[in-house]
Coordinates of C-alpha atoms in Angstrom, one line a residue:
Chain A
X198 CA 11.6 -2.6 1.1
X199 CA 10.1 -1.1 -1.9
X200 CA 8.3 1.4 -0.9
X201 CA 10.5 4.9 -1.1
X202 CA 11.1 7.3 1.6
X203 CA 9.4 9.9 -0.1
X204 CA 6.1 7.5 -0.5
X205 CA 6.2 6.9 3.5
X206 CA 6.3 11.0 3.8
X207 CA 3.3 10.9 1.3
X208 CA 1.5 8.7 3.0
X209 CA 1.7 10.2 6.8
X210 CA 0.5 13.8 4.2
X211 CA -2.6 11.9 3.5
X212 CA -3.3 10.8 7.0
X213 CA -2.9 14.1 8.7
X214 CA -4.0 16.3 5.9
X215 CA -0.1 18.4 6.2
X216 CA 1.8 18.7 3.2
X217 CA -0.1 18.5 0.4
X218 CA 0.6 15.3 -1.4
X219 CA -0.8 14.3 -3.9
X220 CA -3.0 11.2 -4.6
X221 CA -0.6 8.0 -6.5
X222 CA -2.3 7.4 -10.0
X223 CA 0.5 6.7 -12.6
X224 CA 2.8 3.4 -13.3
X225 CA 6.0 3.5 -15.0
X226 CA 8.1 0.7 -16.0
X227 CA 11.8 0.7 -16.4
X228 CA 15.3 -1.2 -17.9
X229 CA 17.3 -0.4 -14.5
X230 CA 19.0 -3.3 -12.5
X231 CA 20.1 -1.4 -10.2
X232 CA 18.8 -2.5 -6.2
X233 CA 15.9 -0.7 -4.6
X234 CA 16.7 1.9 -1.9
X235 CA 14.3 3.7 0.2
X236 CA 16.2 6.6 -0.8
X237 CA 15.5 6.3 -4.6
X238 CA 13.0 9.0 -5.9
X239 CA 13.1 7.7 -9.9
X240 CA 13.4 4.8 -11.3
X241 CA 16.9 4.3 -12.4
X242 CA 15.7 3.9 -16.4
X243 CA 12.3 4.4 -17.1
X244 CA 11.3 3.6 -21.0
X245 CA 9.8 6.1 -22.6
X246 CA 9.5 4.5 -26.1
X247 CA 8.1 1.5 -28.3
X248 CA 5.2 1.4 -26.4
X249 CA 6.7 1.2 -23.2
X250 CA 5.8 4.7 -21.6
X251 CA 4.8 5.6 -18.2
X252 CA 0.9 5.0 -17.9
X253 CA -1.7 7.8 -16.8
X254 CA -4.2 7.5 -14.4
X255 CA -6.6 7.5 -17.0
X256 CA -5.2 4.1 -17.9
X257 CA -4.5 2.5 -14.4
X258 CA -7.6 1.0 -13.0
X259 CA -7.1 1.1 -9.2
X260 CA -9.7 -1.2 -6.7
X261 CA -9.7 -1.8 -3.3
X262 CA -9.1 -5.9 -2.5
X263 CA -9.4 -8.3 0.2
X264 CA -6.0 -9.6 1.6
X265 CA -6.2 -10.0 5.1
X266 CA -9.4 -8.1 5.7
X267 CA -12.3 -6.3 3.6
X268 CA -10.9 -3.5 1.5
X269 CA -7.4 -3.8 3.0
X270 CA -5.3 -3.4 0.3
X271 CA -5.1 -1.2 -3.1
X272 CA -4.7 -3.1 -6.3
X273 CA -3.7 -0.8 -9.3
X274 CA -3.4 -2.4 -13.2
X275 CA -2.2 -1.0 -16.4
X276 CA -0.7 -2.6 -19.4
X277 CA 1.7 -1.8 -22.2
X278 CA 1.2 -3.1 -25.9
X279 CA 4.8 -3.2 -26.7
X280 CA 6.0 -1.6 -30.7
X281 CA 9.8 -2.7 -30.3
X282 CA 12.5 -4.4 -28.8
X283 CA 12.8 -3.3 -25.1
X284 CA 14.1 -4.5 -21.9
X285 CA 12.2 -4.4 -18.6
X286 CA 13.6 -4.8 -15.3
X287 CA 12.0 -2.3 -12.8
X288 CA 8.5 -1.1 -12.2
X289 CA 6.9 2.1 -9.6
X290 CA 4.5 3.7 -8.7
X291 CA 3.9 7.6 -9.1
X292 CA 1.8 10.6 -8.3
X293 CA 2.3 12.3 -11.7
X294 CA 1.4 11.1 -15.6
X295 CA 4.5 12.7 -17.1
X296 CA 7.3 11.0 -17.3
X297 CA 10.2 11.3 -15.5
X298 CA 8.3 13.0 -13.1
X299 CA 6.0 13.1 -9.5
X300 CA 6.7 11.5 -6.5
X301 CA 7.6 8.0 -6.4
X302 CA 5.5 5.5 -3.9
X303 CA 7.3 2.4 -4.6
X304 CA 10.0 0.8 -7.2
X305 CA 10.5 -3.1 -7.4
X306 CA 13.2 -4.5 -9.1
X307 CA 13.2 -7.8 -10.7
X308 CA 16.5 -9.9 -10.6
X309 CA 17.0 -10.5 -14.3
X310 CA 16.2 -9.2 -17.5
X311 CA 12.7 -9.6 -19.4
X312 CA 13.5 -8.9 -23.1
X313 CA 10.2 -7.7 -24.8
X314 CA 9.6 -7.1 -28.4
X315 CA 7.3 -6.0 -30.8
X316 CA 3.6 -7.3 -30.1
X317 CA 4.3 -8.5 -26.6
X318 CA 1.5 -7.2 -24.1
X319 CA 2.3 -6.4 -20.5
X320 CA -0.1 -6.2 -17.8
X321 CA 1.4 -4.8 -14.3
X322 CA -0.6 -5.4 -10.9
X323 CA 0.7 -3.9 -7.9
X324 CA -0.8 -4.2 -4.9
X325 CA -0.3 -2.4 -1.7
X326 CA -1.0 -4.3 1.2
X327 CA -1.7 -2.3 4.9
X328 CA -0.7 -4.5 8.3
X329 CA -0.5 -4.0 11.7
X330 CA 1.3 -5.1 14.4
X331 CA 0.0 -8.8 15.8
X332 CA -1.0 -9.2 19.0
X333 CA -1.9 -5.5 20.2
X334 CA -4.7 -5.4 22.9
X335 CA -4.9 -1.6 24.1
X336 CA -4.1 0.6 21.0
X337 CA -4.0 -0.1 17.0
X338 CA -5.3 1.3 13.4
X339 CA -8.5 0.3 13.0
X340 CA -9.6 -1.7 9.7
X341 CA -11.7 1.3 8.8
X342 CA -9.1 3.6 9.5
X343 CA -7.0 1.5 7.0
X344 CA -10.0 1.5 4.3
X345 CA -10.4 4.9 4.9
X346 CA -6.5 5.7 4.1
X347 CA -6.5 3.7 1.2
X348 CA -8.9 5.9 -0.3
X349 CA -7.2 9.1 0.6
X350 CA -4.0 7.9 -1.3
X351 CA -5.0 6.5 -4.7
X352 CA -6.7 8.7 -7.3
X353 CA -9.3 6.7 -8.4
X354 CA -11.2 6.6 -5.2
X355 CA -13.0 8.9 -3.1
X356 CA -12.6 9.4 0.7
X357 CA -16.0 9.3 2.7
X358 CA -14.2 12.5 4.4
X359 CA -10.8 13.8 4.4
X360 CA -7.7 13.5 6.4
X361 CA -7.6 12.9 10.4
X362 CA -8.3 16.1 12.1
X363 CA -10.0 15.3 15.7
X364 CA -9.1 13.7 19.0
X365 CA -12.2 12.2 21.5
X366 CA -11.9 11.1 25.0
X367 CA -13.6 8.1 26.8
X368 CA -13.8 6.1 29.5
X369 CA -14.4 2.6 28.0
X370 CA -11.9 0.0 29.4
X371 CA -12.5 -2.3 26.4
X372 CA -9.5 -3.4 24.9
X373 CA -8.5 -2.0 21.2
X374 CA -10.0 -4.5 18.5
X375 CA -9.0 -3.0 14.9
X376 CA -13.1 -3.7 14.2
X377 CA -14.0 -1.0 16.2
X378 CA -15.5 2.3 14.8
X379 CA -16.3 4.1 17.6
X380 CA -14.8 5.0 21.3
X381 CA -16.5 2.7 23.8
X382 CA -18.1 5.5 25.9
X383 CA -17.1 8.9 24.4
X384 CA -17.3 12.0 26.1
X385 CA -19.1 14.9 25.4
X386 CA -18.8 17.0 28.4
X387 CA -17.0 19.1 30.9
X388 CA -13.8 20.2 28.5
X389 CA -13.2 16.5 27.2
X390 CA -15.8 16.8 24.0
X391 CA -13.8 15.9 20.9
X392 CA -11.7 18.9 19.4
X393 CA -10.0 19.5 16.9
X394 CA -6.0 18.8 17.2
X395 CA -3.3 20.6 15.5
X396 CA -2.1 18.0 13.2
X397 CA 1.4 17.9 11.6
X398 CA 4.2 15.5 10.3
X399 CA 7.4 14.2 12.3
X400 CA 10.2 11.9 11.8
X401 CA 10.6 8.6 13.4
X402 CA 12.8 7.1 10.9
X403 CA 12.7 8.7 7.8
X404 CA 11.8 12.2 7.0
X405 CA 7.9 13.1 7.8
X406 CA 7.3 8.9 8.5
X407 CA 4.9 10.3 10.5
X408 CA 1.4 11.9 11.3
X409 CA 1.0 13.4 14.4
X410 CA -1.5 15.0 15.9
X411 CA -1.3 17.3 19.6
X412 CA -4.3 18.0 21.8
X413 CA -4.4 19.4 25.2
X414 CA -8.0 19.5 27.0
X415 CA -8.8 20.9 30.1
X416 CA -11.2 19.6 32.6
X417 CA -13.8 21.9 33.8
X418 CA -17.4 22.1 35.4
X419 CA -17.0 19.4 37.7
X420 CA -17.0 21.4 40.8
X421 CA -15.0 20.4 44.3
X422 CA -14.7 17.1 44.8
X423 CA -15.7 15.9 41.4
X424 CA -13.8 13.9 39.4
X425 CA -14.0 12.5 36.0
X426 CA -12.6 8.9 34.1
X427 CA -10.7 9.2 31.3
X428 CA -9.3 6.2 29.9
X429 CA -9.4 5.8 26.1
X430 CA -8.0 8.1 22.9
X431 CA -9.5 7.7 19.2
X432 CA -8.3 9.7 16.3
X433 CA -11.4 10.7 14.0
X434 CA -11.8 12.9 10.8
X435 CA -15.3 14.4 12.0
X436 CA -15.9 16.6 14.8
X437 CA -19.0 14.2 15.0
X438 CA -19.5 10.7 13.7
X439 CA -16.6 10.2 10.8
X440 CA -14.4 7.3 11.1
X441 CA -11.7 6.0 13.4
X442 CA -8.5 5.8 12.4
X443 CA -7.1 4.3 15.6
X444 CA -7.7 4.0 19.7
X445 CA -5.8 3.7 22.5
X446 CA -6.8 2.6 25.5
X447 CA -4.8 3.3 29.0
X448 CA -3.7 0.5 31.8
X449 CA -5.6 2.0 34.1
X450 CA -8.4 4.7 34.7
X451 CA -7.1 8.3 35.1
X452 CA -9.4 10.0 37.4
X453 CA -9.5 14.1 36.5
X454 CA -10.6 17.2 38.2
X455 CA -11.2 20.7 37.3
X456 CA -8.0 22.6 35.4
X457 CA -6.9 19.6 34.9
X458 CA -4.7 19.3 31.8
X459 CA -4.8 16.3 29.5
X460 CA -1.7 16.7 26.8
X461 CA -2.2 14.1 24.0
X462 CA 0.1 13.4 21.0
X463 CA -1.1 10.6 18.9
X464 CA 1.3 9.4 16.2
X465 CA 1.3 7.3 13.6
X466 CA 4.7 6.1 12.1
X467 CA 4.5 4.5 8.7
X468 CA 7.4 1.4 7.8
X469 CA 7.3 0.1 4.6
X470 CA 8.7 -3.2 3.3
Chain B
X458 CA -0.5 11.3 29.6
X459 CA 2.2 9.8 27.1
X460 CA 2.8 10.1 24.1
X461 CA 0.7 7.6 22.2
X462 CA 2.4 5.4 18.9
X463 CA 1.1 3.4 16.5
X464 CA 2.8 1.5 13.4
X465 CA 1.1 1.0 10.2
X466 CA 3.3 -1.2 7.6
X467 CA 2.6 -0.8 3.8
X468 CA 3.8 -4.2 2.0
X469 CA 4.1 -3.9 -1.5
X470 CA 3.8 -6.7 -4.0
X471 CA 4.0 -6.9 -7.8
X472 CA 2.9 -9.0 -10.5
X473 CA 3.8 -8.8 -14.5
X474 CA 2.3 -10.5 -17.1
X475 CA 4.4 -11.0 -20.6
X476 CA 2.1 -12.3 -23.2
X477 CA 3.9 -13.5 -26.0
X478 CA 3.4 -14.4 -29.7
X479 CA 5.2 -17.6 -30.4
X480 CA 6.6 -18.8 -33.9
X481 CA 5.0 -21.4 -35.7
X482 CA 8.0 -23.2 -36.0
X483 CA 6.8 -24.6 -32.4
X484 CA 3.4 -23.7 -32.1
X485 CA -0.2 -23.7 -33.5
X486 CA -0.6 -20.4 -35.8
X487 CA -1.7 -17.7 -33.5
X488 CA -0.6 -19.5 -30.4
X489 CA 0.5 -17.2 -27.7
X490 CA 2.0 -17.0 -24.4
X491 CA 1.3 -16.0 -21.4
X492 CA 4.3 -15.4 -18.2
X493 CA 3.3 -14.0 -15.2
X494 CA 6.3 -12.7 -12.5
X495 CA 5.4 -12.6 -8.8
X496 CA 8.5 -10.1 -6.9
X497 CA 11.2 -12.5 -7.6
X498 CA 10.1 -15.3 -9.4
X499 CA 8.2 -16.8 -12.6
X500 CA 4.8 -17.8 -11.1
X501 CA 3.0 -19.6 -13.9
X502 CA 3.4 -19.8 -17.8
X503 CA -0.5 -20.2 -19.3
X504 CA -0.2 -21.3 -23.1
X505 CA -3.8 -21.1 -25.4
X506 CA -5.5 -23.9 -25.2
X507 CA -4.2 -26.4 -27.3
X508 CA -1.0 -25.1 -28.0
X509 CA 1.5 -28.1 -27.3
X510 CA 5.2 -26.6 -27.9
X511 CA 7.9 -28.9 -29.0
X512 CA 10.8 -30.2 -26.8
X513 CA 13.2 -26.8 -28.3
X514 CA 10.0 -24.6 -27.8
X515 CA 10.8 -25.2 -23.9
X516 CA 14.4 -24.8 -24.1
X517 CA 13.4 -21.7 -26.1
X518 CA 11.6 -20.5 -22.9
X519 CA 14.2 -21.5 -20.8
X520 CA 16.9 -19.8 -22.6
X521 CA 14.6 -16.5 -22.7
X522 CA 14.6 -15.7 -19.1
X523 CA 17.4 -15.2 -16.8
X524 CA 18.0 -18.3 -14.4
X525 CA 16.7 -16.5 -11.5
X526 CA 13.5 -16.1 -12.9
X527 CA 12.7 -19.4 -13.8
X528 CA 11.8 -20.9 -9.9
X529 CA 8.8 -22.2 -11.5
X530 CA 5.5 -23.0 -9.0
X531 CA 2.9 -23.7 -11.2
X532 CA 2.2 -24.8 -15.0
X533 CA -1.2 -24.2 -15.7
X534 CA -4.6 -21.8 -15.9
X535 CA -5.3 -21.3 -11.8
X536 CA -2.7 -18.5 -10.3
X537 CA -1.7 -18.9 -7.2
X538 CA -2.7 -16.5 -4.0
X539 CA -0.7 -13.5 -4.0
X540 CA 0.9 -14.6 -0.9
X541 CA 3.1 -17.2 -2.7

């Protein structure tokens, strides 16, 4: 599991805009054998000389790829032209050019020495690939939503918009498919319009895994007898338009009347491995 | 209404290439090269065209790296997918 406790926390920052994290831009390479924990916020020997020095975002080049889907995954590069004898073992990921220093997304360790020496070149390519669980039919993150992330965590890319602020209500029965971008049939009326949520970060696991976001509408304008069919959830960054991060869609249709309350909590718990 | 929870995994892999001089004892002058690590294994060694290393230039290599390293899945110029 090589990404860090600490790059989970990051990650649920950049999703619900709480925290303040900072984008990943810098890789750092390392001599320590020791195993990867989740717990690790360093690597355990990072070099610092003959060439072998943590790389600044100035020279990472980072690019969205196509693993499972478009744009699903980020692929970051750097290399090292290497002035004297050194040993590499270990390699992360970090939000900071100095080294030594900055949050740590990831660390992989390799399970034997490479010896390097003078005039050796290394070239490092990470990539950071987003999945979902298989098989859901009524709620999931949505490819864009997954895009969209991506975009919000590495520093050489630029977010369409900025993290998840918003909840809609709908009544589409459709189930989820992660190539939607829209609720089915959003509504715009009688207290169920999309709002703004009051977004914040929560552990599930491991401290601030995850984003969550808290919403309660209330039904109104009806009038006696009236009711109204609520029975999908989507998470946008945009009081209007914007993109979708993820949907949910209920069992069954909820029918509501006036004063009704509708308490929401979406949350979205990031695993890494 | 309940609470509503989603999972979203982040999978991380990594790949280094180590390119190499090698000595003329066992190669063309200016011949290079070129290892590329996938997580736990050696993916692929890529030498310059025409470089032909001798018999002891491969047990050279294979004395370089550790033995876990050396599960060895390809010998040529076309990397494998990253899912290997």
């Amino acid at each position: 599991m090589p990404v860090t406790n600490a790059g989970l926390a990051s990650y649920s920052s950049f999703q619900s805009g709480v925290g303040g994290a900072a984008k990943f831009r810098a890789l750092a390479i390392g001599s320590g054998a020791t195993a990867f924990a989740a717990t690790q916020t360093a690597l355990v020997a990072e070099l610092t000389t003959n060439g072998g020095g943590r790389q600044a975002a100035a020279a990472v080049t980072q690019t969205l790829v196509t693993v499972t889907f478009a744009n699903d995954t980020l692929e970051s590069t750097a290399s090292w032209t290497i002035t004297g004898a050194l040993t590499l073992r270990e390699v992360g990921s970090f939000d900071n050019d100095t080294a030594s220093t900055g949050t740590m997304e990831f660390r992989e360790v390799y399970p034997g020495d490479l010896p390097l020496a003078a005039g050796y070149i290394v070239g490092i390519t990470t990539r950071v690939i987003r999945t979902m669980p298989d098989n859901v039919t009524l709620e999931g993150v949505t490819r864009a939503g997954v895009v969209e992330f991506i975009k919000l965590a590495a520093f050489d890319l630029t977010a369409a918009f900025g993290a998840w602020t918003h909840i809609a209500v709908g009544s589409g029965s459709t189930n989820f498919a992660d190539t939607q971008t829209t609720l089915v049939t959003e509504i715009t009326t009688n207290g169920l319009a999309r709002a703004a949520a009051t977004a914040s970060r929560v552990t599930t696991t491991v401290t601030n895994d995850t984003a969550q976001w808290t919403k309660t509408f209330t039904v109104t304008g009806l009038g006696a007898g009236v009711g109204i069919t609520a029975r999908e959830y989507g998470l946008f960054n945009q009081s209007s338009g914007g993109t979708m991060a993820m949907r949910f869609v209920d069992a069954a249709d909820a029918t509501h009347v006036d004063n009704d309350a509708i308490a929401l909590t979406l949350k979205l718990i990031n695993t890494g491995s | 209404m309940p609470e509503i929870t989603i999972e979203q995994n982040h999978t991380v892999v990594t790949r280094i290439t180590i390119q190499k001089p090698v000595g003329d004892k066992d190669y063309p002058r200016g011949a290079h090269e070129t290892h590329i690590f996938q997580g736990k294994r050696l993916l692929i060694i890529r030498r310059v065209p025409g470089a032909k290393p001798t018999v002891e230039g491969e047990k050279a290599l294979f004395k370089y790296y550790p033995e876990e390293l050396l599960n060895v899945q390809a010998d040529g110029w076309t990397l494998p997918s990253w899912g290997v």
